[in-house]
Amino acid sequence: MKMIESLQLHVIIECFQCQHCGFQFPNLFQMFSFSLGCCIISSWRYISMEIGKRIRSYREKQGLTQGDLATHAHISRISLGNYERGERVPPVDIFLRIAQALHVSTDELLGYDPEQDELTKCINTCRNAGLIIDPFHVQALNNGVVGVYQNQETFEQAQQARTKGTPMPASIPIVTEAGFITAVKEGINNPNYQAAQKDLLKMYLYASILREYAKEDGFSNVNIEALKRGTLPLEVEEKITKRQNASKDFFDKLFECVHKSQNLTKETEQELAKQFHALVQEYQK
């Protein structure tokens, strides 16, 4: 059976096409990659049903009712029922909230098998050799999606959860405009707010840099001992420096807005979302 090697789903694209057989699927997610059997799947309903089964399975394992999970994910019970039955696929922001409410990573809800991925093997080799990056701990989760953990404790928790076969604590494999603004609002009264938000974006940036570098087969030429000493390839260091500098204006604007008012207006949220989107585009150049 042929496989779709890297099926990229983007909100801005109305449909995507299997590179092998030409079958077209509708799009409902943003920035996830996974493999599906093509020439066998005849409808999008198969995908939505599989995702729904996983949501229900994780919910039941944790002893949650539909009402419980719906409350935690800030959605209606009817909507959750539709998702679990495969009648609808949750939009990306709701999908992320469901994953967070279940304390699992999005790759698990999408049915990834990280042990099958070459990038996993590559980055895990670096990690097992003692690699700690700037100063986040990195783990490849699936096809090009990199989980980045802010400290040793969360990294070890994720490892223990996977070893025991229990739900894995959600990492940050993706940050969307909506997700970032949500984090901003939740962190307004946190004394460590500014540092926390900078770390959030930095984790996103570092994961994106690693994805770019890995796609270029850069890791095959990296010296493990050099990485253990904290020596990154020059092109990676240059990208990090460029992207950190590019974020300064954004954060200055963000903190100015927050300090003026404890309540972000809808207009301010929209403006910050636009700036974040532009910032991400700049980072991807």
PDB file of C-alpha atoms in Angstrom:
ATOM      1  CA  MET A   1       0.000   0.000   0.000  1.00  0.00           C
ATOM      2  CA  LYS A   2       1.399   3.356  -0.978  1.00  0.00           C
ATOM      3  CA  MET A   3       1.853   5.945   1.742  1.00  0.00           C
ATOM      4  CA  ILE A   4       1.517   9.701   1.765  1.00  0.00           C
ATOM      5  CA  GLU A   5       5.001  10.574   2.906  1.00  0.00           C
ATOM      6  CA  SER A   6       4.370  14.012   4.359  1.00  0.00           C
ATOM      7  CA  LEU A   7       0.771  15.146   4.225  1.00  0.00           C
ATOM      8  CA  GLN A   8       0.843  18.828   5.174  1.00  0.00           C
ATOM      9  CA  LEU A   9      -2.455  20.351   6.249  1.00  0.00           C
ATOM     10  CA  HIS A  10      -2.815  24.135   6.066  1.00  0.00           C
ATOM     11  CA  VAL A  11      -5.886  26.186   6.895  1.00  0.00           C
ATOM     12  CA  ILE A  12      -5.305  28.510   3.960  1.00  0.00           C
ATOM     13  CA  ILE A  13      -5.464  25.648   1.446  1.00  0.00           C
ATOM     14  CA  GLU A  14      -8.883  24.315   0.497  1.00  0.00           C
ATOM     15  CA  CYS A  15      -7.688  20.789  -0.244  1.00  0.00           C
ATOM     16  CA  PHE A  16      -4.518  18.770  -0.580  1.00  0.00           C
ATOM     17  CA  GLN A  17      -3.538  16.034  -2.984  1.00  0.00           C
ATOM     18  CA  CYS A  18      -1.781  12.708  -2.483  1.00  0.00           C
ATOM     19  CA  GLN A  19       1.536  12.904  -4.327  1.00  0.00           C
ATOM     20  CA  HIS A  20       1.247   9.262  -5.385  1.00  0.00           C
ATOM     21  CA  CYS A  21      -2.307   8.675  -6.580  1.00  0.00           C
ATOM     22  CA  GLY A  22      -3.693  12.196  -6.903  1.00  0.00           C
ATOM     23  CA  PHE A  23      -6.571  11.626  -4.468  1.00  0.00           C
ATOM     24  CA  GLN A  24      -7.681  14.937  -2.950  1.00  0.00           C
ATOM     25  CA  PHE A  25      -8.655  15.384   0.697  1.00  0.00           C
ATOM     26  CA  PRO A  26     -10.419  18.403   2.232  1.00  0.00           C
ATOM     27  CA  ASN A  27      -8.431  20.410   4.741  1.00  0.00           C
ATOM     28  CA  LEU A  28      -9.459  21.189   8.308  1.00  0.00           C
ATOM     29  CA  PHE A  29      -6.228  21.353  10.314  1.00  0.00           C
ATOM     30  CA  GLN A  30      -3.213  23.637  10.395  1.00  0.00           C
ATOM     31  CA  MET A  31       0.452  22.670  10.226  1.00  0.00           C
ATOM     32  CA  PHE A  32       0.303  18.958  11.083  1.00  0.00           C
ATOM     33  CA  SER A  33       2.047  16.185   9.146  1.00  0.00           C
ATOM     34  CA  PHE A  34       1.113  12.534   9.127  1.00  0.00           C
ATOM     35  CA  SER A  35       1.055   9.469   6.875  1.00  0.00           C
ATOM     36  CA  LEU A  36      -2.104   7.772   5.626  1.00  0.00           C
ATOM     37  CA  GLY A  37      -2.696   4.874   3.292  1.00  0.00           C
ATOM     38  CA  CYS A  38      -3.734   6.236  -0.094  1.00  0.00           C
ATOM     39  CA  CYS A  39      -5.643   4.412  -2.829  1.00  0.00           C
ATOM     40  CA  ILE A  40      -7.543   2.771   0.048  1.00  0.00           C
ATOM     41  CA  ILE A  41      -9.136   5.746   1.776  1.00  0.00           C
ATOM     42  CA  SER A  42     -12.180   6.854  -0.156  1.00  0.00           C
ATOM     43  CA  SER A  43     -13.446   9.653   2.028  1.00  0.00           C
ATOM     44  CA  TRP A  44     -12.518  12.218   4.636  1.00  0.00           C
ATOM     45  CA  ARG A  45     -14.939  10.503   7.030  1.00  0.00           C
ATOM     46  CA  TYR A  46     -12.381   7.757   7.640  1.00  0.00           C
ATOM     47  CA  ILE A  47      -9.926  10.335   8.998  1.00  0.00           C
ATOM     48  CA  SER A  48     -12.503  12.114  11.152  1.00  0.00           C
ATOM     49  CA  MET A  49     -13.740   8.799  12.588  1.00  0.00           C
ATOM     50  CA  GLU A  50     -10.211   7.729  13.515  1.00  0.00           C
ATOM     51  CA  ILE A  51      -9.548  11.022  15.282  1.00  0.00           C
ATOM     52  CA  GLY A  52     -12.904  10.763  17.044  1.00  0.00           C
ATOM     53  CA  LYS A  53     -12.109   7.246  18.266  1.00  0.00           C
ATOM     54  CA  ARG A  54      -8.845   8.437  19.793  1.00  0.00           C
ATOM     55  CA  ILE A  55     -10.502  11.379  21.539  1.00  0.00           C
ATOM     56  CA  ARG A  56     -13.108   9.045  23.033  1.00  0.00           C
ATOM     57  CA  SER A  57     -10.499   6.437  23.982  1.00  0.00           C
ATOM     58  CA  TYR A  58      -8.320   8.921  25.877  1.00  0.00           C
ATOM     59  CA  ARG A  59     -11.403  10.449  27.521  1.00  0.00           C
ATOM     60  CA  GLU A  60     -12.650   7.083  28.770  1.00  0.00           C
ATOM     61  CA  LYS A  61      -9.181   6.042  29.978  1.00  0.00           C
ATOM     62  CA  GLN A  62      -9.176   9.097  32.218  1.00  0.00           C
ATOM     63  CA  GLY A  63     -12.674   8.428  33.509  1.00  0.00           C
ATOM     64  CA  LEU A  64     -14.147  11.593  32.016  1.00  0.00           C
ATOM     65  CA  THR A  65     -17.685  11.977  30.746  1.00  0.00           C
ATOM     66  CA  GLN A  66     -18.382  13.884  27.551  1.00  0.00           C
ATOM     67  CA  GLY A  67     -19.654  16.716  29.708  1.00  0.00           C
ATOM     68  CA  ASP A  68     -16.441  16.763  31.759  1.00  0.00           C
ATOM     69  CA  LEU A  69     -14.177  16.946  28.718  1.00  0.00           C
ATOM     70  CA  ALA A  70     -16.408  19.482  26.979  1.00  0.00           C
ATOM     71  CA  THR A  71     -16.211  21.738  30.035  1.00  0.00           C
ATOM     72  CA  HIS A  72     -12.420  21.436  30.298  1.00  0.00           C
ATOM     73  CA  ALA A  73     -11.994  22.122  26.565  1.00  0.00           C
ATOM     74  CA  HIS A  74     -14.507  25.016  26.596  1.00  0.00           C
ATOM     75  CA  ILE A  75     -16.774  23.491  23.941  1.00  0.00           C
ATOM     76  CA  SER A  76     -20.341  22.178  23.957  1.00  0.00           C
ATOM     77  CA  ARG A  77     -21.085  18.534  24.736  1.00  0.00           C
ATOM     78  CA  ILE A  78     -22.966  18.272  21.432  1.00  0.00           C
ATOM     79  CA  SER A  79     -19.891  19.412  19.491  1.00  0.00           C
ATOM     80  CA  LEU A  80     -17.697  16.920  21.342  1.00  0.00           C
ATOM     81  CA  GLY A  81     -20.168  14.159  20.534  1.00  0.00           C
ATOM     82  CA  ASN A  82     -19.994  15.077  16.847  1.00  0.00           C
ATOM     83  CA  TYR A  83     -16.188  14.933  16.961  1.00  0.00           C
ATOM     84  CA  GLU A  84     -16.127  11.563  18.732  1.00  0.00           C
ATOM     85  CA  ARG A  85     -18.582  10.040  16.243  1.00  0.00           C
ATOM     86  CA  GLY A  86     -16.517  11.328  13.340  1.00  0.00           C
ATOM     87  CA  GLU A  87     -19.329  13.493  12.030  1.00  0.00           C
ATOM     88  CA  ARG A  88     -17.134  16.592  12.237  1.00  0.00           C
ATOM     89  CA  VAL A  89     -13.434  17.328  12.629  1.00  0.00           C
ATOM     90  CA  PRO A  90     -12.503  19.924  15.264  1.00  0.00           C
ATOM     91  CA  PRO A  91     -10.850  23.148  14.031  1.00  0.00           C
ATOM     92  CA  VAL A  92      -7.216  23.487  15.055  1.00  0.00           C
ATOM     93  CA  ASP A  93      -7.840  25.728  18.086  1.00  0.00           C
ATOM     94  CA  ILE A  94     -10.455  23.346  19.495  1.00  0.00           C
ATOM     95  CA  PHE A  95      -8.284  20.341  18.640  1.00  0.00           C
ATOM     96  CA  LEU A  96      -5.440  21.860  20.685  1.00  0.00           C
ATOM     97  CA  ARG A  97      -7.780  22.561  23.620  1.00  0.00           C
ATOM     98  CA  ILE A  98      -9.037  18.966  23.583  1.00  0.00           C
ATOM     99  CA  ALA A  99      -5.446  17.660  23.609  1.00  0.00           C
ATOM    100  CA  GLN A 100      -4.552  19.961  26.507  1.00  0.00           C
ATOM    101  CA  ALA A 101      -7.668  18.952  28.449  1.00  0.00           C
ATOM    102  CA  LEU A 102      -6.764  15.271  27.994  1.00  0.00           C
ATOM    103  CA  HIS A 103      -3.096  15.943  28.851  1.00  0.00           C
ATOM    104  CA  VAL A 104      -1.923  14.274  25.665  1.00  0.00           C
ATOM    105  CA  SER A 105       0.093  15.616  22.762  1.00  0.00           C
ATOM    106  CA  THR A 106      -1.601  16.398  19.467  1.00  0.00           C
ATOM    107  CA  ASP A 107       0.503  13.791  17.684  1.00  0.00           C
ATOM    108  CA  GLU A 108      -1.044  11.074  19.865  1.00  0.00           C
ATOM    109  CA  LEU A 109      -4.579  12.212  19.025  1.00  0.00           C
ATOM    110  CA  LEU A 110      -3.623  12.110  15.348  1.00  0.00           C
ATOM    111  CA  GLY A 111      -2.252   8.586  15.735  1.00  0.00           C
ATOM    112  CA  TYR A 112       1.431   9.162  15.108  1.00  0.00           C
ATOM    113  CA  ASP A 113       3.938   6.387  15.723  1.00  0.00           C
ATOM    114  CA  PRO A 114       7.137   8.274  16.563  1.00  0.00           C
ATOM    115  CA  GLU A 115       9.226   5.120  16.532  1.00  0.00           C
ATOM    116  CA  GLN A 116       8.620   4.858  12.770  1.00  0.00           C
ATOM    117  CA  ASP A 117      10.078   8.240  11.967  1.00  0.00           C
ATOM    118  CA  GLU A 118      13.680   8.766  10.906  1.00  0.00           C
ATOM    119  CA  LEU A 119      13.766  12.226  12.442  1.00  0.00           C
ATOM    120  CA  THR A 120      12.806  10.667  15.755  1.00  0.00           C
ATOM    121  CA  LYS A 121      15.751   8.300  15.597  1.00  0.00           C
ATOM    122  CA  CYS A 122      18.113  11.093  14.657  1.00  0.00           C
ATOM    123  CA  ILE A 123      17.165  13.581  17.362  1.00  0.00           C
ATOM    124  CA  ASN A 124      16.732  10.868  19.972  1.00  0.00           C
ATOM    125  CA  THR A 125      20.296   9.783  19.229  1.00  0.00           C
ATOM    126  CA  CYS A 126      21.412  13.312  20.045  1.00  0.00           C
ATOM    127  CA  ARG A 127      19.258  13.386  23.162  1.00  0.00           C
ATOM    128  CA  ASN A 128      20.522  10.033  24.424  1.00  0.00           C
ATOM    129  CA  ALA A 129      24.051  11.318  23.965  1.00  0.00           C
ATOM    130  CA  GLY A 130      23.295  14.056  26.494  1.00  0.00           C
ATOM    131  CA  LEU A 131      22.198  16.873  24.194  1.00  0.00           C
ATOM    132  CA  ILE A 132      20.521  19.808  25.939  1.00  0.00           C
ATOM    133  CA  ILE A 133      19.793  22.740  23.682  1.00  0.00           C
ATOM    134  CA  ASP A 134      19.687  26.364  24.793  1.00  0.00           C
ATOM    135  CA  PRO A 135      18.547  25.154  27.458  1.00  0.00           C
ATOM    136  CA  PHE A 136      15.459  23.288  26.272  1.00  0.00           C
ATOM    137  CA  HIS A 137      15.217  19.531  25.983  1.00  0.00           C
ATOM    138  CA  VAL A 138      14.252  18.354  22.525  1.00  0.00           C
ATOM    139  CA  GLN A 139      12.435  15.240  21.399  1.00  0.00           C
ATOM    140  CA  ALA A 140      11.223  14.319  17.929  1.00  0.00           C
ATOM    141  CA  LEU A 141       7.590  13.280  18.133  1.00  0.00           C
ATOM    142  CA  ASN A 142       6.618  12.451  14.573  1.00  0.00           C
ATOM    143  CA  ASN A 143       7.125  13.511  10.945  1.00  0.00           C
ATOM    144  CA  GLY A 144       8.888  16.810  11.433  1.00  0.00           C
ATOM    145  CA  VAL A 145       7.045  17.830  14.595  1.00  0.00           C
ATOM    146  CA  VAL A 146       9.477  18.449  17.416  1.00  0.00           C
ATOM    147  CA  GLY A 147       8.458  18.500  21.070  1.00  0.00           C
ATOM    148  CA  VAL A 148      10.427  20.995  23.147  1.00  0.00           C
ATOM    149  CA  TYR A 149      10.383  20.819  26.932  1.00  0.00           C
ATOM    150  CA  GLN A 150      11.266  23.856  29.001  1.00  0.00           C
ATOM    151  CA  ASN A 151      13.070  22.011  31.789  1.00  0.00           C
ATOM    152  CA  GLN A 152      14.366  18.637  32.880  1.00  0.00           C
ATOM    153  CA  GLU A 153      11.298  17.887  35.000  1.00  0.00           C
ATOM    154  CA  THR A 154       8.746  18.208  32.193  1.00  0.00           C
ATOM    155  CA  PHE A 155      11.066  16.334  29.849  1.00  0.00           C
ATOM    156  CA  GLU A 156      11.367  13.419  32.286  1.00  0.00           C
ATOM    157  CA  GLN A 157       7.621  13.400  32.934  1.00  0.00           C
ATOM    158  CA  ALA A 158       6.977  13.011  29.222  1.00  0.00           C
ATOM    159  CA  GLN A 159       9.524  10.205  28.975  1.00  0.00           C
ATOM    160  CA  GLN A 160       8.057   8.355  31.965  1.00  0.00           C
ATOM    161  CA  ALA A 161       4.525   8.716  30.627  1.00  0.00           C
ATOM    162  CA  ARG A 162       5.509   7.272  27.251  1.00  0.00           C
ATOM    163  CA  THR A 163       7.420   4.397  28.888  1.00  0.00           C
ATOM    164  CA  LYS A 164       4.425   3.490  31.052  1.00  0.00           C
ATOM    165  CA  GLY A 165       2.030   3.759  28.120  1.00  0.00           C
ATOM    166  CA  THR A 166       0.042   6.483  29.857  1.00  0.00           C
ATOM    167  CA  PRO A 167      -1.070   9.738  28.193  1.00  0.00           C
ATOM    168  CA  MET A 168       1.899  11.962  27.476  1.00  0.00           C
ATOM    169  CA  PRO A 169       1.879  15.500  28.924  1.00  0.00           C
ATOM    170  CA  ALA A 170       1.210  17.997  26.166  1.00  0.00           C
ATOM    171  CA  SER A 171       4.321  19.654  24.807  1.00  0.00           C
ATOM    172  CA  ILE A 172       4.268  22.630  22.450  1.00  0.00           C
ATOM    173  CA  PRO A 173       4.625  21.170  18.940  1.00  0.00           C
ATOM    174  CA  ILE A 174       2.771  24.126  17.455  1.00  0.00           C
ATOM    175  CA  VAL A 175       1.827  27.652  18.470  1.00  0.00           C
ATOM    176  CA  THR A 176      -1.004  29.376  16.628  1.00  0.00           C
ATOM    177  CA  GLU A 177      -2.032  33.007  16.787  1.00  0.00           C
ATOM    178  CA  ALA A 178      -5.133  32.058  18.768  1.00  0.00           C
ATOM    179  CA  GLY A 179      -3.149  29.837  21.110  1.00  0.00           C
ATOM    180  CA  PHE A 180      -0.573  32.528  21.729  1.00  0.00           C
ATOM    181  CA  ILE A 181      -3.183  35.159  22.583  1.00  0.00           C
ATOM    182  CA  THR A 182      -4.885  32.680  24.929  1.00  0.00           C
ATOM    183  CA  ALA A 183      -1.565  32.150  26.698  1.00  0.00           C
ATOM    184  CA  VAL A 184      -1.098  35.908  26.928  1.00  0.00           C
ATOM    185  CA  LYS A 185      -4.471  36.430  28.603  1.00  0.00           C
ATOM    186  CA  GLU A 186      -3.960  33.560  31.035  1.00  0.00           C
ATOM    187  CA  GLY A 187      -0.531  34.860  31.985  1.00  0.00           C
ATOM    188  CA  ILE A 188      -1.393  38.503  32.646  1.00  0.00           C
ATOM    189  CA  ASN A 189      -1.443  38.094  36.434  1.00  0.00           C
ATOM    190  CA  ASN A 190       1.610  35.827  36.501  1.00  0.00           C
ATOM    191  CA  PRO A 191       4.673  37.580  37.990  1.00  0.00           C
ATOM    192  CA  ASN A 192       6.812  35.615  35.572  1.00  0.00           C
ATOM    193  CA  TYR A 193       4.559  36.594  32.670  1.00  0.00           C
ATOM    194  CA  GLN A 194       7.075  38.279  30.387  1.00  0.00           C
ATOM    195  CA  ALA A 195       9.697  35.560  30.737  1.00  0.00           C
ATOM    196  CA  ALA A 196       7.066  32.858  30.286  1.00  0.00           C
ATOM    197  CA  GLN A 197       5.785  34.347  27.041  1.00  0.00           C
ATOM    198  CA  LYS A 198       9.272  34.809  25.669  1.00  0.00           C
ATOM    199  CA  ASP A 199      10.006  31.180  26.504  1.00  0.00           C
ATOM    200  CA  LEU A 200       6.809  30.089  24.760  1.00  0.00           C
ATOM    201  CA  LEU A 201       7.778  31.794  21.535  1.00  0.00           C
ATOM    202  CA  LYS A 202      11.394  30.717  21.862  1.00  0.00           C
ATOM    203  CA  MET A 203      10.310  27.074  22.110  1.00  0.00           C
ATOM    204  CA  TYR A 204       8.201  27.528  18.995  1.00  0.00           C
ATOM    205  CA  LEU A 205      11.107  29.112  17.162  1.00  0.00           C
ATOM    206  CA  TYR A 206      13.595  26.491  18.201  1.00  0.00           C
ATOM    207  CA  ALA A 207      11.288  23.682  17.137  1.00  0.00           C
ATOM    208  CA  SER A 208      10.794  25.339  13.742  1.00  0.00           C
ATOM    209  CA  ILE A 209      14.543  25.777  13.277  1.00  0.00           C
ATOM    210  CA  LEU A 210      15.154  22.124  14.080  1.00  0.00           C
ATOM    211  CA  ARG A 211      12.460  21.079  11.626  1.00  0.00           C
ATOM    212  CA  GLU A 212      14.009  23.178   8.877  1.00  0.00           C
ATOM    213  CA  TYR A 213      17.490  21.889   9.625  1.00  0.00           C
ATOM    214  CA  ALA A 214      16.367  18.266   9.813  1.00  0.00           C
ATOM    215  CA  LYS A 215      14.519  18.486   6.489  1.00  0.00           C
ATOM    216  CA  GLU A 216      17.779  19.574   4.897  1.00  0.00           C
ATOM    217  CA  ASP A 217      19.424  16.413   6.308  1.00  0.00           C
ATOM    218  CA  GLY A 218      21.619  18.648   8.416  1.00  0.00           C
ATOM    219  CA  PHE A 219      21.659  16.271  11.356  1.00  0.00           C
ATOM    220  CA  SER A 220      23.434  13.582   9.347  1.00  0.00           C
ATOM    221  CA  ASN A 221      26.529  15.783   9.304  1.00  0.00           C
ATOM    222  CA  VAL A 222      26.392  17.013  12.906  1.00  0.00           C
ATOM    223  CA  ASN A 223      29.085  15.872  15.316  1.00  0.00           C
ATOM    224  CA  ILE A 224      27.390  14.489  18.438  1.00  0.00           C
ATOM    225  CA  GLU A 225      30.318  15.413  20.681  1.00  0.00           C
ATOM    226  CA  ALA A 226      30.171  18.986  19.419  1.00  0.00           C
ATOM    227  CA  LEU A 227      26.469  19.142  20.242  1.00  0.00           C
ATOM    228  CA  LYS A 228      27.152  17.839  23.746  1.00  0.00           C
ATOM    229  CA  ARG A 229      29.555  20.740  24.228  1.00  0.00           C
ATOM    230  CA  GLY A 230      26.792  23.122  23.186  1.00  0.00           C
ATOM    231  CA  THR A 231      28.316  23.894  19.795  1.00  0.00           C
ATOM    232  CA  LEU A 232      25.556  24.332  17.227  1.00  0.00           C
ATOM    233  CA  PRO A 233      26.114  24.486  13.460  1.00  0.00           C
ATOM    234  CA  LEU A 234      26.772  28.063  12.350  1.00  0.00           C
ATOM    235  CA  GLU A 235      23.674  28.256  10.155  1.00  0.00           C
ATOM    236  CA  VAL A 236      21.480  27.244  13.103  1.00  0.00           C
ATOM    237  CA  GLU A 237      23.088  29.824  15.398  1.00  0.00           C
ATOM    238  CA  GLU A 238      22.594  32.516  12.756  1.00  0.00           C
ATOM    239  CA  LYS A 239      18.912  31.656  12.400  1.00  0.00           C
ATOM    240  CA  ILE A 240      18.393  31.749  16.157  1.00  0.00           C
ATOM    241  CA  THR A 241      20.070  35.149  16.440  1.00  0.00           C
ATOM    242  CA  LYS A 242      18.060  36.583  13.555  1.00  0.00           C
ATOM    243  CA  ARG A 243      14.761  35.343  14.906  1.00  0.00           C
ATOM    244  CA  GLN A 244      15.392  36.435  18.463  1.00  0.00           C
ATOM    245  CA  ASN A 245      16.230  39.940  17.245  1.00  0.00           C
ATOM    246  CA  ALA A 246      13.129  40.034  15.054  1.00  0.00           C
ATOM    247  CA  SER A 247      10.872  39.327  18.051  1.00  0.00           C
ATOM    248  CA  LYS A 248      11.947  42.371  20.106  1.00  0.00           C
ATOM    249  CA  ASP A 249       9.517  44.865  18.557  1.00  0.00           C
ATOM    250  CA  PHE A 250       6.669  42.395  18.861  1.00  0.00           C
ATOM    251  CA  PHE A 251       7.257  41.785  22.563  1.00  0.00           C
ATOM    252  CA  ASP A 252       7.746  45.487  23.282  1.00  0.00           C
ATOM    253  CA  LYS A 253       4.337  46.153  21.730  1.00  0.00           C
ATOM    254  CA  LEU A 254       2.780  43.190  23.513  1.00  0.00           C
ATOM    255  CA  PHE A 255       3.968  44.162  26.981  1.00  0.00           C
ATOM    256  CA  GLU A 256       3.053  47.809  26.416  1.00  0.00           C
ATOM    257  CA  CYS A 257      -0.530  46.776  25.675  1.00  0.00           C
ATOM    258  CA  VAL A 258      -0.700  44.437  28.659  1.00  0.00           C
ATOM    259  CA  HIS A 259       0.731  46.927  31.141  1.00  0.00           C
ATOM    260  CA  LYS A 260      -1.748  49.603  30.086  1.00  0.00           C
ATOM    261  CA  SER A 261      -4.745  47.395  30.736  1.00  0.00           C
ATOM    262  CA  GLN A 262      -5.370  44.109  32.523  1.00  0.00           C
ATOM    263  CA  ASN A 263      -8.115  43.341  30.008  1.00  0.00           C
ATOM    264  CA  LEU A 264      -7.150  42.899  26.385  1.00  0.00           C
ATOM    265  CA  THR A 265      -9.810  44.270  24.062  1.00  0.00           C
ATOM    266  CA  LYS A 266     -10.930  42.335  21.014  1.00  0.00           C
ATOM    267  CA  GLU A 267      -9.232  44.921  18.817  1.00  0.00           C
ATOM    268  CA  THR A 268      -5.958  44.537  20.719  1.00  0.00           C
ATOM    269  CA  GLU A 269      -6.164  40.750  20.467  1.00  0.00           C
ATOM    270  CA  GLN A 270      -6.688  40.976  16.713  1.00  0.00           C
ATOM    271  CA  GLU A 271      -3.784  43.390  16.332  1.00  0.00           C
ATOM    272  CA  LEU A 272      -1.479  41.152  18.376  1.00  0.00           C
ATOM    273  CA  ALA A 273      -2.589  38.112  16.389  1.00  0.00           C
ATOM    274  CA  LYS A 274      -1.713  39.913  13.143  1.00  0.00           C
ATOM    275  CA  GLN A 275       1.684  40.889  14.525  1.00  0.00           C
ATOM    276  CA  PHE A 276       2.345  37.342  15.684  1.00  0.00           C
ATOM    277  CA  HIS A 277       1.381  35.993  12.263  1.00  0.00           C
ATOM    278  CA  ALA A 278       3.723  38.482  10.577  1.00  0.00           C
ATOM    279  CA  LEU A 279       6.468  37.575  13.029  1.00  0.00           C
ATOM    280  CA  VAL A 280       6.134  33.875  12.262  1.00  0.00           C
ATOM    281  CA  GLN A 281       6.283  34.610   8.537  1.00  0.00           C
ATOM    282  CA  GLU A 282       9.470  36.601   9.101  1.00  0.00           C
ATOM    283  CA  TYR A 283      10.973  33.701  11.031  1.00  0.00           C
ATOM    284  CA  GLN A 284      10.153  31.302   8.221  1.00  0.00           C
ATOM    285  CA  LYS A 285      12.142  33.247   5.620  1.00  0.00           C
TER     286      LYS A 285
END
